[in-house]
Structure formats: structure tokens, C-alpha cells
Amino acid sequence: WPDEFDSGLSSAWKPYNNTYGDGNNELACLTPDNVSVRDGSLRIDARRERVTCPDGSEREFSSGFLGT
């Protein structure tokens, strides 16, 4: 299904804090700070930065995670 992001994230999408993938040695903490909408496009950024995840673990990378 198509989704337009001209006016930001619709109520169908929610950014989450997540450490999804811990079982496969995920290197990133997934945070809402890495999700944005610019010029009608959804952006999920990945960054090399030291970040503390909600579970207290520290990671060397961050990225974004959305659920519906």
C-alpha cells in the first residue's frame, strides 16, 4: 500500500526505541531520533556514535525502527 509523508508520519507509523536483533549481535541501538520526514520522504538514518540503549547496553552505532 502506498503511504505519503507530505505532512509527516501518519498515525499508522510509530518510531520505537529498540535493541531488536540482540540474538544476532546487532551493533546498533534503534532510536526514534534517527527517524524523520523531510520534503515528503521518510528518512531512517544510521550513525556511528556511542549510544546507551533503553536496556542500559552501550552500542557504537544507532539507527531507526518503525512499527505499524
mmCIF file of C-alpha atoms in Angstrom:
data_model
loop_
_atom_site.group_PDB
_atom_site.id
_atom_site.type_symbol
_atom_site.label_atom_id
_atom_site.label_comp_id
_atom_site.label_asym_id
_atom_site.label_seq_id
_atom_site.Cartn_x
_atom_site.Cartn_y
_atom_site.Cartn_z
ATOM 1 C CA TRP A 1 0.000 0.000 0.000
ATOM 2 C CA PRO A 2 1.290 3.491 -0.694
ATOM 3 C CA ASP A 3 1.877 5.956 2.069
ATOM 4 C CA GLU A 4 2.624 9.627 1.619
ATOM 5 C CA PHE A 5 4.766 11.566 4.084
ATOM 6 C CA ASP A 6 3.944 15.091 2.917
ATOM 7 C CA SER A 7 2.645 16.072 6.348
ATOM 8 C CA GLY A 8 4.933 13.890 8.490
ATOM 9 C CA LEU A 9 4.415 10.408 9.872
ATOM 10 C CA SER A 10 0.825 9.220 9.782
ATOM 11 C CA SER A 11 -0.720 7.525 12.792
ATOM 12 C CA ALA A 12 -0.010 4.179 11.080
ATOM 13 C CA TRP A 13 3.713 4.552 11.837
ATOM 14 C CA LYS A 14 5.376 4.772 15.235
ATOM 15 C CA PRO A 15 9.147 5.107 15.856
ATOM 16 C CA TYR A 16 10.391 2.950 18.737
ATOM 17 C CA ASN A 17 13.429 2.557 20.960
ATOM 18 C CA ASN A 18 14.560 -0.973 20.277
ATOM 19 C CA THR A 19 17.517 -3.317 20.521
ATOM 20 C CA TYR A 20 15.864 -5.749 18.114
ATOM 21 C CA GLY A 21 18.357 -8.266 16.830
ATOM 22 C CA ASP A 22 20.255 -8.809 20.084
ATOM 23 C CA GLY A 23 20.258 -12.527 19.319
ATOM 24 C CA ASN A 24 22.323 -11.941 16.168
ATOM 25 C CA ASN A 25 24.817 -9.468 17.664
ATOM 26 C CA GLU A 26 23.070 -6.341 16.387
ATOM 27 C CA LEU A 27 25.562 -3.473 16.521
ATOM 28 C CA ALA A 28 23.052 -0.616 16.599
ATOM 29 C CA CYS A 29 20.599 0.735 19.111
ATOM 30 C CA LEU A 30 17.439 1.707 17.229
ATOM 31 C CA THR A 31 16.033 5.062 18.357
ATOM 32 C CA PRO A 32 13.265 7.495 17.309
ATOM 33 C CA ASP A 33 15.959 10.204 16.963
ATOM 34 C CA ASN A 34 17.080 8.531 13.731
ATOM 35 C CA VAL A 35 13.627 8.679 12.087
ATOM 36 C CA SER A 36 12.477 11.836 10.323
ATOM 37 C CA VAL A 37 10.441 13.122 7.404
ATOM 38 C CA ARG A 38 11.971 15.671 5.032
ATOM 39 C CA ASP A 39 10.484 17.013 1.825
ATOM 40 C CA GLY A 40 7.825 14.277 1.786
ATOM 41 C CA SER A 41 10.321 11.422 2.202
ATOM 42 C CA LEU A 42 10.732 9.118 5.175
ATOM 43 C CA ARG A 43 14.347 9.001 6.390
ATOM 44 C CA ILE A 44 15.888 6.345 8.604
ATOM 45 C CA ASP A 45 19.458 7.385 9.383
ATOM 46 C CA ALA A 46 22.315 5.217 10.589
ATOM 47 C CA ARG A 47 25.054 6.911 12.597
ATOM 48 C CA ARG A 48 28.387 5.885 14.013
ATOM 49 C CA GLU A 49 28.053 7.178 17.564
ATOM 50 C CA ARG A 50 28.300 5.798 21.058
ATOM 51 C CA VAL A 51 24.776 5.481 22.420
ATOM 52 C CA THR A 52 23.205 3.988 25.533
ATOM 53 C CA CYS A 53 20.105 1.937 24.736
ATOM 54 C CA PRO A 54 16.984 1.835 26.928
ATOM 55 C CA ASP A 55 18.105 -1.550 28.320
ATOM 56 C CA GLY A 56 21.365 0.055 29.534
ATOM 57 C CA SER A 57 23.626 -1.595 26.940
ATOM 58 C CA GLU A 58 26.054 0.600 25.006
ATOM 59 C CA ARG A 59 26.434 0.417 21.244
ATOM 60 C CA GLU A 60 28.773 2.039 18.739
ATOM 61 C CA PHE A 61 26.017 2.700 16.186
ATOM 62 C CA SER A 62 22.440 3.987 16.107
ATOM 63 C CA SER A 63 19.681 3.663 13.561
ATOM 64 C CA GLY A 64 15.884 3.881 13.440
ATOM 65 C CA PHE A 65 12.971 1.489 13.825
ATOM 66 C CA LEU A 66 9.318 1.925 12.905
ATOM 67 C CA GLY A 67 6.325 -0.261 13.646
ATOM 68 C CA THR A 68 2.759 -0.209 12.412
#
